[in-house]
Coordinates of C-alpha atoms in Angstrom, one line a residue:
Chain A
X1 CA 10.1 86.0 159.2
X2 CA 7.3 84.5 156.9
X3 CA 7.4 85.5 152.9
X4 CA 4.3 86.8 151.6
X5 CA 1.6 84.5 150.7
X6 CA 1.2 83.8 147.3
X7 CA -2.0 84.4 147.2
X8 CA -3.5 87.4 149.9
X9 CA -7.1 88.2 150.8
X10 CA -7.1 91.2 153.0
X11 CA -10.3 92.0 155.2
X12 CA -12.0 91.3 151.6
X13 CA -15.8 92.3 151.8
X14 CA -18.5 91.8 148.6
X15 CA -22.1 92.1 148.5
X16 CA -25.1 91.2 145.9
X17 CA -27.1 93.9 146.3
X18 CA -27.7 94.6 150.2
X19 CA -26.9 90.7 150.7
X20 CA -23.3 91.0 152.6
X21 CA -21.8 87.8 151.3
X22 CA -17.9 88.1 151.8
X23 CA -18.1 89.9 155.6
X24 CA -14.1 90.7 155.8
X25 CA -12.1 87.5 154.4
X26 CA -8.1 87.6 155.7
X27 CA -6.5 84.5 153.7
X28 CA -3.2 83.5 152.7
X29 CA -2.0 80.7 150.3
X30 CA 1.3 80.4 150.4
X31 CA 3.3 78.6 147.6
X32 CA 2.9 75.6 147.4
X33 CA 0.1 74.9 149.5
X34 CA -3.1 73.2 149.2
X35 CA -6.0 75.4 151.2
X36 CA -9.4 72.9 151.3
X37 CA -12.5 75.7 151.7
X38 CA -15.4 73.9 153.3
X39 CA -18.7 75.4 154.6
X40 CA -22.6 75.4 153.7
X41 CA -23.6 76.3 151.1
X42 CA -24.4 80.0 150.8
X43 CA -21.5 80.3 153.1
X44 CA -19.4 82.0 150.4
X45 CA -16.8 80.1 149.3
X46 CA -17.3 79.9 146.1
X47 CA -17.9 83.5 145.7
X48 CA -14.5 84.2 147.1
X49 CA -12.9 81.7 145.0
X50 CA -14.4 84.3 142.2
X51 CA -13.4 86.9 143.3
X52 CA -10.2 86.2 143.4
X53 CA -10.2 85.5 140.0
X54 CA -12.1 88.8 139.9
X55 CA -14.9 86.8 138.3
X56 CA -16.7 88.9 141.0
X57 CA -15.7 92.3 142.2
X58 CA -15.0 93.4 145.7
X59 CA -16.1 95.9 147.0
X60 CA -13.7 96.8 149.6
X61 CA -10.2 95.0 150.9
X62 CA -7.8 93.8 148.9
X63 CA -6.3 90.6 147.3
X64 CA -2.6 90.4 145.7
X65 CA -0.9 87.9 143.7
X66 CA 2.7 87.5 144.5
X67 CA 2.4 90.8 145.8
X68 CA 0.4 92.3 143.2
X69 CA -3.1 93.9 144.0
X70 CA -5.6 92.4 141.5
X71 CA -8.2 93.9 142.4
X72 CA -7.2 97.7 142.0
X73 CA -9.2 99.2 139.2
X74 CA -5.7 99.7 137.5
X75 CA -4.6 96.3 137.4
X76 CA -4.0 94.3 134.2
X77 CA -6.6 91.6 134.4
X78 CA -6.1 89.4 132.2
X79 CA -2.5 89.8 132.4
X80 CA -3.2 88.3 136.1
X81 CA -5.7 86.1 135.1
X82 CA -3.0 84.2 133.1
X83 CA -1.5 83.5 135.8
X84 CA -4.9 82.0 138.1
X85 CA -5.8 78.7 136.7
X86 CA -9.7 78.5 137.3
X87 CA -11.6 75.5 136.9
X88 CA -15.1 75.3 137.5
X89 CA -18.3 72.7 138.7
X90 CA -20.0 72.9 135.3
X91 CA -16.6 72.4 133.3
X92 CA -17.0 75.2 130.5
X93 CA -15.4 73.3 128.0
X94 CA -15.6 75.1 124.7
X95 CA -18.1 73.0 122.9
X96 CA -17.0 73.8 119.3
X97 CA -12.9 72.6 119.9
X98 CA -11.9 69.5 120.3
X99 CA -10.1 68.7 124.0
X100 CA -6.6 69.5 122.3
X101 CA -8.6 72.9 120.7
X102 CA -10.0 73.5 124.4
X103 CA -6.2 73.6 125.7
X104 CA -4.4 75.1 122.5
X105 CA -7.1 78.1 122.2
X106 CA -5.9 80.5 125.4
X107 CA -1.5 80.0 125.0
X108 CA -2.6 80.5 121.2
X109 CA -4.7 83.4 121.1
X110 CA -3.2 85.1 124.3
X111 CA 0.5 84.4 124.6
X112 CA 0.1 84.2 120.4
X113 CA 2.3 80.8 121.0
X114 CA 2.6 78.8 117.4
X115 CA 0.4 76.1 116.3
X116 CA 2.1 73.1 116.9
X117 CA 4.4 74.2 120.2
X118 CA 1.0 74.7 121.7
X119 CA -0.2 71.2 120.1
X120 CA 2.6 69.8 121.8
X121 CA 2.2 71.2 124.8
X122 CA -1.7 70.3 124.9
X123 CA -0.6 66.9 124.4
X124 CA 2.0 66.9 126.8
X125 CA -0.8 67.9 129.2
X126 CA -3.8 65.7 128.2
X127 CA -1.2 63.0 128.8
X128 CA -0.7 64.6 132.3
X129 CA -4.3 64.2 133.1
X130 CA -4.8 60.9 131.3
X131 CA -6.7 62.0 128.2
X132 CA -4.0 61.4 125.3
X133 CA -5.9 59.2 123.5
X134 CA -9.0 62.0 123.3
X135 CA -7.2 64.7 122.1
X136 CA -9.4 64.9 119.1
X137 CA -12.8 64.4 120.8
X138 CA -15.0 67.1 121.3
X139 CA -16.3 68.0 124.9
X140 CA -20.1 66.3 124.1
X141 CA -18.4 62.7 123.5
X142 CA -16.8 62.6 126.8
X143 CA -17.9 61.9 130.2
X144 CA -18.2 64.3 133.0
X145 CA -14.9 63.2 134.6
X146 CA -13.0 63.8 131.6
X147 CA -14.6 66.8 130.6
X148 CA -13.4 67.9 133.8
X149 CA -10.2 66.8 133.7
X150 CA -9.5 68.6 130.0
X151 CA -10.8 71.9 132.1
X152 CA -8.2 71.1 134.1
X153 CA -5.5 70.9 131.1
X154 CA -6.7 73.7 129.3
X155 CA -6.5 75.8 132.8
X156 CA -2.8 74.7 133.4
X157 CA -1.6 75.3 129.9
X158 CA -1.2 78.7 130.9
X159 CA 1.4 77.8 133.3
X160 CA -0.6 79.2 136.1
X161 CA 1.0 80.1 139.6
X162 CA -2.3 79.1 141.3
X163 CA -5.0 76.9 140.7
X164 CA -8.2 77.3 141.6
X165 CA -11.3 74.9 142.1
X166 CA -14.4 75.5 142.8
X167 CA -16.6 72.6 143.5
X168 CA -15.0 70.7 140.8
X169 CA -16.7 67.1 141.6
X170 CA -20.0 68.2 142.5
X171 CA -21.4 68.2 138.8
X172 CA -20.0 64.4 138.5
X173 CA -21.6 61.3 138.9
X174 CA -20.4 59.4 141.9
X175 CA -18.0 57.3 140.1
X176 CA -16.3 59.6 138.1
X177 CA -15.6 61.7 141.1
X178 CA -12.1 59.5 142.1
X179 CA -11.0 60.1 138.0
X180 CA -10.4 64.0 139.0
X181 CA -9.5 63.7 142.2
X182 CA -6.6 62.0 140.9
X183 CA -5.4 64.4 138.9
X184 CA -6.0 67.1 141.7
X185 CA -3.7 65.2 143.8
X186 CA -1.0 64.5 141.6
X187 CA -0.6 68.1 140.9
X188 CA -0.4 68.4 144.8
X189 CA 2.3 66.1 144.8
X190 CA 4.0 68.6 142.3
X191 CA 3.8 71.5 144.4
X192 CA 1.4 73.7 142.0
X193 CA -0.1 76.2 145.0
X194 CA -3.9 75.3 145.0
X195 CA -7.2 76.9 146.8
X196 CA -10.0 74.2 146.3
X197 CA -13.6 74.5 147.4
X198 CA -15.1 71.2 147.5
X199 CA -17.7 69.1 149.8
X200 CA -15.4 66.2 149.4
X201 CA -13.9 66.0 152.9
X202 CA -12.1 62.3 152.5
X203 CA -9.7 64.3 150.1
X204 CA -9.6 67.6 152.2
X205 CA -8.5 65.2 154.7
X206 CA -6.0 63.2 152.8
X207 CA -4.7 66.2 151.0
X208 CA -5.2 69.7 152.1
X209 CA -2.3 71.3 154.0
X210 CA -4.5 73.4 156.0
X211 CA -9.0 73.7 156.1
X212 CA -10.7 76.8 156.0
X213 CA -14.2 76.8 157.2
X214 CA -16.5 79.2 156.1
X215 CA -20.0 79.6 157.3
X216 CA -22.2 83.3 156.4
X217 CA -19.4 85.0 154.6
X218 CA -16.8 84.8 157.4
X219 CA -14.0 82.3 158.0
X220 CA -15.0 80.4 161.1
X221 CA -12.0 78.5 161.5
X222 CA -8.6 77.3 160.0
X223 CA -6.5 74.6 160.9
X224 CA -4.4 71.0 159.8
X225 CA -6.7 69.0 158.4
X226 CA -5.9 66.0 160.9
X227 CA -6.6 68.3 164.0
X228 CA -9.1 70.2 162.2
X229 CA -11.7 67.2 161.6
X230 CA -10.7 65.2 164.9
X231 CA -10.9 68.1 167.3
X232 CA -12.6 71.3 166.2
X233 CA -11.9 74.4 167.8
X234 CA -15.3 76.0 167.4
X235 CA -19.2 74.7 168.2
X236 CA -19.8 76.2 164.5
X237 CA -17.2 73.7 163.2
X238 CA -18.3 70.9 165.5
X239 CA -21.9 71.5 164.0
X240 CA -20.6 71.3 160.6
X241 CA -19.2 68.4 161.0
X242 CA -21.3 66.6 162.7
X243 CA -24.0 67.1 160.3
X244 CA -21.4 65.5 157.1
X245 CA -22.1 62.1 158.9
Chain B
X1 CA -65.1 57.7 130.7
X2 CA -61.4 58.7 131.5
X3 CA -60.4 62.1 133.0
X4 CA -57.6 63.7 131.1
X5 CA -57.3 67.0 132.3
X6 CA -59.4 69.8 133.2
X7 CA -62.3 70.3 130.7
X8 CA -61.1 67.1 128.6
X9 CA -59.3 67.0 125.9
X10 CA -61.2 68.9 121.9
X11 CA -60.6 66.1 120.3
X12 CA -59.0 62.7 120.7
X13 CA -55.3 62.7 118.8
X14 CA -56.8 60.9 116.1
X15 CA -59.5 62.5 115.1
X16 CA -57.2 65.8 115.5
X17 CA -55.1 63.9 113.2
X18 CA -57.7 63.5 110.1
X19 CA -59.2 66.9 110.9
X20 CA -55.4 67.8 110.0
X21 CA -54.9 65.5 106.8
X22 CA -58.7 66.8 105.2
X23 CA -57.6 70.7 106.0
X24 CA -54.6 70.4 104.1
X25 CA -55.8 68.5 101.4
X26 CA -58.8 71.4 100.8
X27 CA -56.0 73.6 100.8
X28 CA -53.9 71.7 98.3
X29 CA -57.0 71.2 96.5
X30 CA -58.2 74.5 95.9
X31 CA -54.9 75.8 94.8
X32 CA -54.7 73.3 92.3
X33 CA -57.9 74.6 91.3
X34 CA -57.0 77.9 91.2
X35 CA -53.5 77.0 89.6
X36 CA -55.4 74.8 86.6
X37 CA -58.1 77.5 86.3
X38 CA -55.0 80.3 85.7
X39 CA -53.0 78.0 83.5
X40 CA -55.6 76.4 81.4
X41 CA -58.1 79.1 81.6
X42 CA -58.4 79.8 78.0
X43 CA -59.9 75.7 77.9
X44 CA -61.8 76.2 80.7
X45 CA -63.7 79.4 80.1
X46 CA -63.7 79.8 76.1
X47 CA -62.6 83.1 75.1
X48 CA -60.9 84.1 79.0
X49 CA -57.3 83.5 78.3
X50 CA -56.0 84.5 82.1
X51 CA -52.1 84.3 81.1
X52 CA -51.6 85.6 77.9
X53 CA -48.5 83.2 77.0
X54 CA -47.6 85.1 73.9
X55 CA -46.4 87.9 75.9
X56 CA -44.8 85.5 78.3
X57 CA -42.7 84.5 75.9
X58 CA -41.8 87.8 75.1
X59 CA -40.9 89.0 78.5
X60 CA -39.1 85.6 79.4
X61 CA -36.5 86.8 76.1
X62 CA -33.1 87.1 77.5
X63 CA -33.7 90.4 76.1
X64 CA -36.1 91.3 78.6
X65 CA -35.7 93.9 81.0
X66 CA -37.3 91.4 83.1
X67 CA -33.2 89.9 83.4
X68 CA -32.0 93.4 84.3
X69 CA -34.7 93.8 87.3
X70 CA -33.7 90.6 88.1
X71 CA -30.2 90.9 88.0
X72 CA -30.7 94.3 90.0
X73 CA -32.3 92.9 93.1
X74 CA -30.1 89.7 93.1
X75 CA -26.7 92.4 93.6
X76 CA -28.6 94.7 96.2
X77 CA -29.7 91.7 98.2
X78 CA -25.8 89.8 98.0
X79 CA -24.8 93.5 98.7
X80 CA -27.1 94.4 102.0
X81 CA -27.3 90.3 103.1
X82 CA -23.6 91.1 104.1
X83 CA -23.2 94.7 105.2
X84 CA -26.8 93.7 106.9
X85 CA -25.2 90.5 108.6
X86 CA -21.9 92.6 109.6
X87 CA -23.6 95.5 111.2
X88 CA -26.1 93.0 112.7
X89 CA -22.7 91.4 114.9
X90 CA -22.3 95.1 116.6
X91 CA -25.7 95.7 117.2
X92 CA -26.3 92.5 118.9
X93 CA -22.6 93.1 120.4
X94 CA -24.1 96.8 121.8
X95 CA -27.3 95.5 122.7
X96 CA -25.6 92.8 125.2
X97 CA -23.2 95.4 126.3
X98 CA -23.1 96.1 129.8
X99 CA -21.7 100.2 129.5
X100 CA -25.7 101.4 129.5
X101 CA -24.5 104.4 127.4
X102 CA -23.8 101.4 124.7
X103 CA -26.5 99.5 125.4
X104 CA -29.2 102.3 125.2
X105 CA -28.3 103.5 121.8
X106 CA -28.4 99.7 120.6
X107 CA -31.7 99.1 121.9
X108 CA -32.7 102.7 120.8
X109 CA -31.7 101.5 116.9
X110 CA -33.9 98.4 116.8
X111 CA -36.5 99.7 118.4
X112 CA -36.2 102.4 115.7
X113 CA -35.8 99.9 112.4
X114 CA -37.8 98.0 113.7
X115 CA -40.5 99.8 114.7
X116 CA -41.3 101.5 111.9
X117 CA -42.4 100.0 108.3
X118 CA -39.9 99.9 106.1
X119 CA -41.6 102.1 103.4
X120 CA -41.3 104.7 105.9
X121 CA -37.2 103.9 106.1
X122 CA -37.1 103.9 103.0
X123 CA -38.9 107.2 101.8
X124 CA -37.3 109.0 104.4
X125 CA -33.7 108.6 103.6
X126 CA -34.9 108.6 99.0
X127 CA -36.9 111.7 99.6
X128 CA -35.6 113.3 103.4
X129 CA -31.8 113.3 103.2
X130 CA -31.6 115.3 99.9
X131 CA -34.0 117.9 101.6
X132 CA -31.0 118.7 103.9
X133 CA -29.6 120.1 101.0
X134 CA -30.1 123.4 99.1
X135 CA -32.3 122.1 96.0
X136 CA -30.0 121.3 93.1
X137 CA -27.3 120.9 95.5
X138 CA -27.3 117.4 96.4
X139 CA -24.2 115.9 95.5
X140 CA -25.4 112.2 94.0
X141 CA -26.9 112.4 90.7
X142 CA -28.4 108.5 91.2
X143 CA -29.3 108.3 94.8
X144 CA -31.3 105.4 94.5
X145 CA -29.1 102.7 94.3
X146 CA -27.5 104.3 97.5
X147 CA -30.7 104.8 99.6
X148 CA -31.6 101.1 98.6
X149 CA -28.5 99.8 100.0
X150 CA -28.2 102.1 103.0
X151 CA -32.2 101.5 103.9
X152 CA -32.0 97.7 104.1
X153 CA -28.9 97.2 105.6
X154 CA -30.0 99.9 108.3
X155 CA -33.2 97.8 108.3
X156 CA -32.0 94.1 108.6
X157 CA -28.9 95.0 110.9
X158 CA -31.6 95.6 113.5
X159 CA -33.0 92.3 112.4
X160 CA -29.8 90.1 112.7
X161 CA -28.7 92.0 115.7
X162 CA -31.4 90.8 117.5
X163 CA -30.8 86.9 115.9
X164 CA -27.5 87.3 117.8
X165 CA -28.2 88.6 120.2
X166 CA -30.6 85.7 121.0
X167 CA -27.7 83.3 120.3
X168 CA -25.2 84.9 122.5
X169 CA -27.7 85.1 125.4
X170 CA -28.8 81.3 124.9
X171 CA -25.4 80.1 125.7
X172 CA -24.3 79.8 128.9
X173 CA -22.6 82.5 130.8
X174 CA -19.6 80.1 132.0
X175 CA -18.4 80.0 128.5
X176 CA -17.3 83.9 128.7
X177 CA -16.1 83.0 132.3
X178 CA -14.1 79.7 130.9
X179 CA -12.6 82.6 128.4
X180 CA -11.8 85.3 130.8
X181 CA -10.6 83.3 133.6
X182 CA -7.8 82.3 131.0
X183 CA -6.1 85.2 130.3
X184 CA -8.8 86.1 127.6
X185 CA -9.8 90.1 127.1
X186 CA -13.4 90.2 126.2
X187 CA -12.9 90.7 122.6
X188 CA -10.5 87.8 122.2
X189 CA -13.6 85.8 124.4
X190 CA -15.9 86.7 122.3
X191 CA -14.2 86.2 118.9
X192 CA -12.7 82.9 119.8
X193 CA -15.3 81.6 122.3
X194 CA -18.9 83.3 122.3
X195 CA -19.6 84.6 118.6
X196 CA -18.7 81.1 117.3
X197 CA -21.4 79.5 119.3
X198 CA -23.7 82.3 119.4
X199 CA -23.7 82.2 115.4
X200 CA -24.5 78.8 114.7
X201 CA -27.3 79.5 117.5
X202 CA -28.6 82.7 115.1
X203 CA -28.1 80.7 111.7
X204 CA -31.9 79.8 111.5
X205 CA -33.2 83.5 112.7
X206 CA -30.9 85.1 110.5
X207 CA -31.5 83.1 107.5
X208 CA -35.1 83.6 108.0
X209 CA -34.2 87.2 107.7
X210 CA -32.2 87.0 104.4
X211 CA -35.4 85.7 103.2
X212 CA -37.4 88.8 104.5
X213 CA -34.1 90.6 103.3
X214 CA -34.9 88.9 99.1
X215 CA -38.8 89.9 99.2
X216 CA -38.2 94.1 101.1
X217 CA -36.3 94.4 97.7
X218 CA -39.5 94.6 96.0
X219 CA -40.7 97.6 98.6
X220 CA -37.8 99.2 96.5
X221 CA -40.2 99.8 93.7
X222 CA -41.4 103.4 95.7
X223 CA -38.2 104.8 94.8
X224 CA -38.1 103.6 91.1
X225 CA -35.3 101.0 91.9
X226 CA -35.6 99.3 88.8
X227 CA -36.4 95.8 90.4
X228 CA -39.4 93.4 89.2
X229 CA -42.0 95.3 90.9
X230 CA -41.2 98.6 89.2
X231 CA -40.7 96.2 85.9
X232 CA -44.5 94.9 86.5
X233 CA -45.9 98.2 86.7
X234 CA -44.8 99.1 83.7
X235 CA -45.5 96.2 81.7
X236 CA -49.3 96.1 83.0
X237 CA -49.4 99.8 82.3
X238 CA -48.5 99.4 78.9
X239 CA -50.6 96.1 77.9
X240 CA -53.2 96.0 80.2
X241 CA -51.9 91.9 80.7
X242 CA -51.5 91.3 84.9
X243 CA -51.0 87.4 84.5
X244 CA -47.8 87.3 82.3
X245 CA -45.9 89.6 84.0
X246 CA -47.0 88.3 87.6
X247 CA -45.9 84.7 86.7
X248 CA -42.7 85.7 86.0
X249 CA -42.1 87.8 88.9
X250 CA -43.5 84.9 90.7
X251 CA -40.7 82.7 89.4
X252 CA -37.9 85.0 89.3
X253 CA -38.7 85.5 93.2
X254 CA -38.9 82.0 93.9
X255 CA -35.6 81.3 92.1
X256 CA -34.1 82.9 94.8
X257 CA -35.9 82.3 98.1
X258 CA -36.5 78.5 97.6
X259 CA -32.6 77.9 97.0
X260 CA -31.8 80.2 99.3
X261 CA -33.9 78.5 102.1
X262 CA -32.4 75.2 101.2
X263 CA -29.0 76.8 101.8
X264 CA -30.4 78.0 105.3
X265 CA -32.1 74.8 106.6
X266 CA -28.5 73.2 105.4
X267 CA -26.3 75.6 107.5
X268 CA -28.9 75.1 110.4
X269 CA -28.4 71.3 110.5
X270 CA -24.3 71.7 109.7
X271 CA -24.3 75.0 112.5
X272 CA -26.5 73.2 115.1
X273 CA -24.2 71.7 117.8
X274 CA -26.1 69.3 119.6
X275 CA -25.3 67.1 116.1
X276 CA -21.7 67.1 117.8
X277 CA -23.8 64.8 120.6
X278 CA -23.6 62.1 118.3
X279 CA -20.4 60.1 118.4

């Protein structure tokens, strides 16, 4: 018998308005896996990357953590939230902290973790993601790339159980693309249990366990990445791809 | 002949330029004028002495009652600039809020405070809060130094709240987002992550409104705060002299506002974070 997914979306609907944007979404990441959404845009992906973040709110379905239901109106939120890692296409670094100050601030001020254990730690991690010697830069004197990969410290310095990304790369310039990429897949290679939304299909390819397609709020198709972008099952996905070359 | 734009351009930059430089200087020029004519009046027009600087003398004593005014509206303006600048955080908190109930009665007090001149504020509160009271009942004894405080901080909270609310809602809404999606509650987000920003954003409105704040002191004077209006009054009622007393006024105001706008055009530059651009 399977476990449960680590990470559930169950018949998971959300609208803007009338616009019906998320039109019944069942999803499972398990732990440990690396789930690649692809799709248009408008498609949805990246609104149900939020909303499992509850960034956005459903508005009917349900999606668990470990079990959990995060997006009953009784859940603990920001309990949960500790454990999603988010990062997100325009970084969000927090322009008045240093790199070090972006990945201290959360373990500090919500897990009230001392000073300098969380100073250790955020240099522990800027090493992880390449970025030791910027620790005391602030976001506006760095590129793109290593904005980016600072998000990326600051969102695993909460020890998440899932990392999410939503179009991470698209805000970069072309050559500062590969930098975060890197990092992406070395944390693959560690097992951390990822969801990514990306239009970077060479790395969906290389690294995604499994490719979701979504096209008008609806999964279209799923499937190994090798099969999946050799031999589409559906005309929606052969359409999609055919139009990336 | 060029086409610039539709209907041409007024004037070429240049001649905009002079137009410019000779307004300003008429405008420096005639208050020099006016300055030199006040000051030196009594060489200028034989017999019209405009300041009488006897009397100036006099009033500039340390002695003066002049100092105590003075004194007066510097603690009532340290006093209201902060209870002003702290109320101003949870009226701009309440006016973003999303809970409409919250929202509404935000919107509902700066529309209020600020909608209505402050002599009105401040006579109704001096003159309309005691009338709740049996007469002889009222329990203060000095009410105005209370209504003074209570009036402009009610007054420039609305102010301020607005300043930050205009710097919250100029940063971007991923930085609440970056917060949030990290465990964050909203307060800890806003505390650690929004107000931060948002206040260095506000500095230059808010510091425009502490100068506002330094000059509504002298509205005070309908309720007999003893502050340099009410000290003028009295002066030109009992020598008939308006220069002196208005020259020193003058200068006891400007002791305060030009500092105190050096101070805010300082905390701008220091606040502003694009300066964190530079490397």
């Amino acid at each position: 018998m399977n476990e449960a997914p680590l990470l559930a979306f169950e018949n998971v609907h959300k609208y803007f308005g009338e616009t019906h944007v998320l039109k019944g979404i069942d999803l499972g990441v398990d732990e440990g896996e690396l789930v690649v959404v692809i799709g248009p845009s408008g498609s949805g992906k990246s609104t149900l990357l939020r909303c499992a973040n509850r960034l956005e709110e459903i508005q009917e379905g349900e999606i668990r953590l470990a079990g959990t239901p995060l997006t009953a109106s009784d859940a603990d939120v920001n309990r949960l939230r500790q454990r999603i890692g988010m990062v997100f296409q325009s970084f969000n670094l927090f322009p008045h902290k240093t790199a070090a100050g972006n990945v201290t601030l959360a373990p500090r001020k919500v897990r009230g973790i001392a000073d300098e254990k969380a100073e250790e730690r955020a240099e522990t991690l800027l090493e992880r993601v390449g970025l030791s010697d910027q620790r005391d830069s602030y976001p506006a004197e760095l590129s793109g790339g290593q904005q980016q990969r600072v998000a990326i410290a600051r969102a695993l310095a909460m020890d998440p159980d899932v990392m999410l990304f939503d179009e991470v790369t698209s805000a970069l310039d072309p050559e500062l693309v590969g930098e975060v990429l890197g990092v992406m897949r070395d944390l693959a290679a560690e097992g951390m249990t990822m969801m990514v939304v990306t239009h970077e299909m060479g790395f969906a390819r290389e690294v995604a366990d499994r490719i979701v397609l979504m096209a008008d709020g609806e999964i279209v198709e799923t499937g190994e990445p090798e099969r999946f972008f050799t031999d589409p099952e559906t005309e929606r996905a052969e359409q999609f791809l055919s139009k990336l070359l | 002949m060029s086409e610039t734009g539709t209907g041409g351009p007024i004037a070429s930059d240049e001649t905009f330029r002079r137009l410019g430089m000779a307004a300003a200087l008429v405008v420096a020029l005639s208050v020099g004028a006016f300055l030199a004519l006040l000051f030196l009046s009594g060489h200028v027009i034989p017999g019209r002495q405009l300041i009488n600087y006897g009397l100036l003398a006099e009033l500039a004593q340390p002695s003066s009652d002049y100092y105590g005014a003075y004194i007066n509206i510097l603690q009532v303006f340290l006093l209201t600039a902060v209870m002003s600048v702290i109320c101003g955080v949870f009226v701009g908190l309440g006016r973003i809020s999303k809970t409409p109930l919250t929202a509404g009665i935000a919107r509902l007090y700066v529309e209020f405070f600020r909608g209505t001149p402050f002599l009105f504020q401040i006579m109704a509160i001096y003159y309309g809060v005691p009338a709740f009271f049996e007469p002889g009942t009222f329990p203060l004894t000095n009410f105005t130094w209370p209504a003074a405080i209570v009036a402009l901080t009610l007054n420039h909270a609305a102010y301020s709240g607005e300043a930050l609310r205009g710097g919250i809602e100029s940063l971007p809404t991923g930085q609440m987002e970056a917060a949030r999606s990290l465990g964050m509650s909203y307060v800890q987000a806003m505390r650690n992550v929004v107000l931060p920003q948002a206040w260095r954003n506000a500095v230059p409105a808010v510091g425009n409104d502490l100068i506002i704040l330094v000059k509504d002191t002298s509205l005070l004077s309908v309720i007999a705060f003893p502050e340099l209006i009410s000290q003028f009054q009295y002066t030109y009622s009992q020598q008939f002299e308006a220069w002196a007393p208005l020259v020193l006024v003058g200068v006891f105001y400007l002791t305060i506002t030009v500092p105190l706008s050096a101070l805010v055009n300082y905390a701008g530059e220091v606040a502003d974070p694009s300066r964190r651009a530079e490397p």
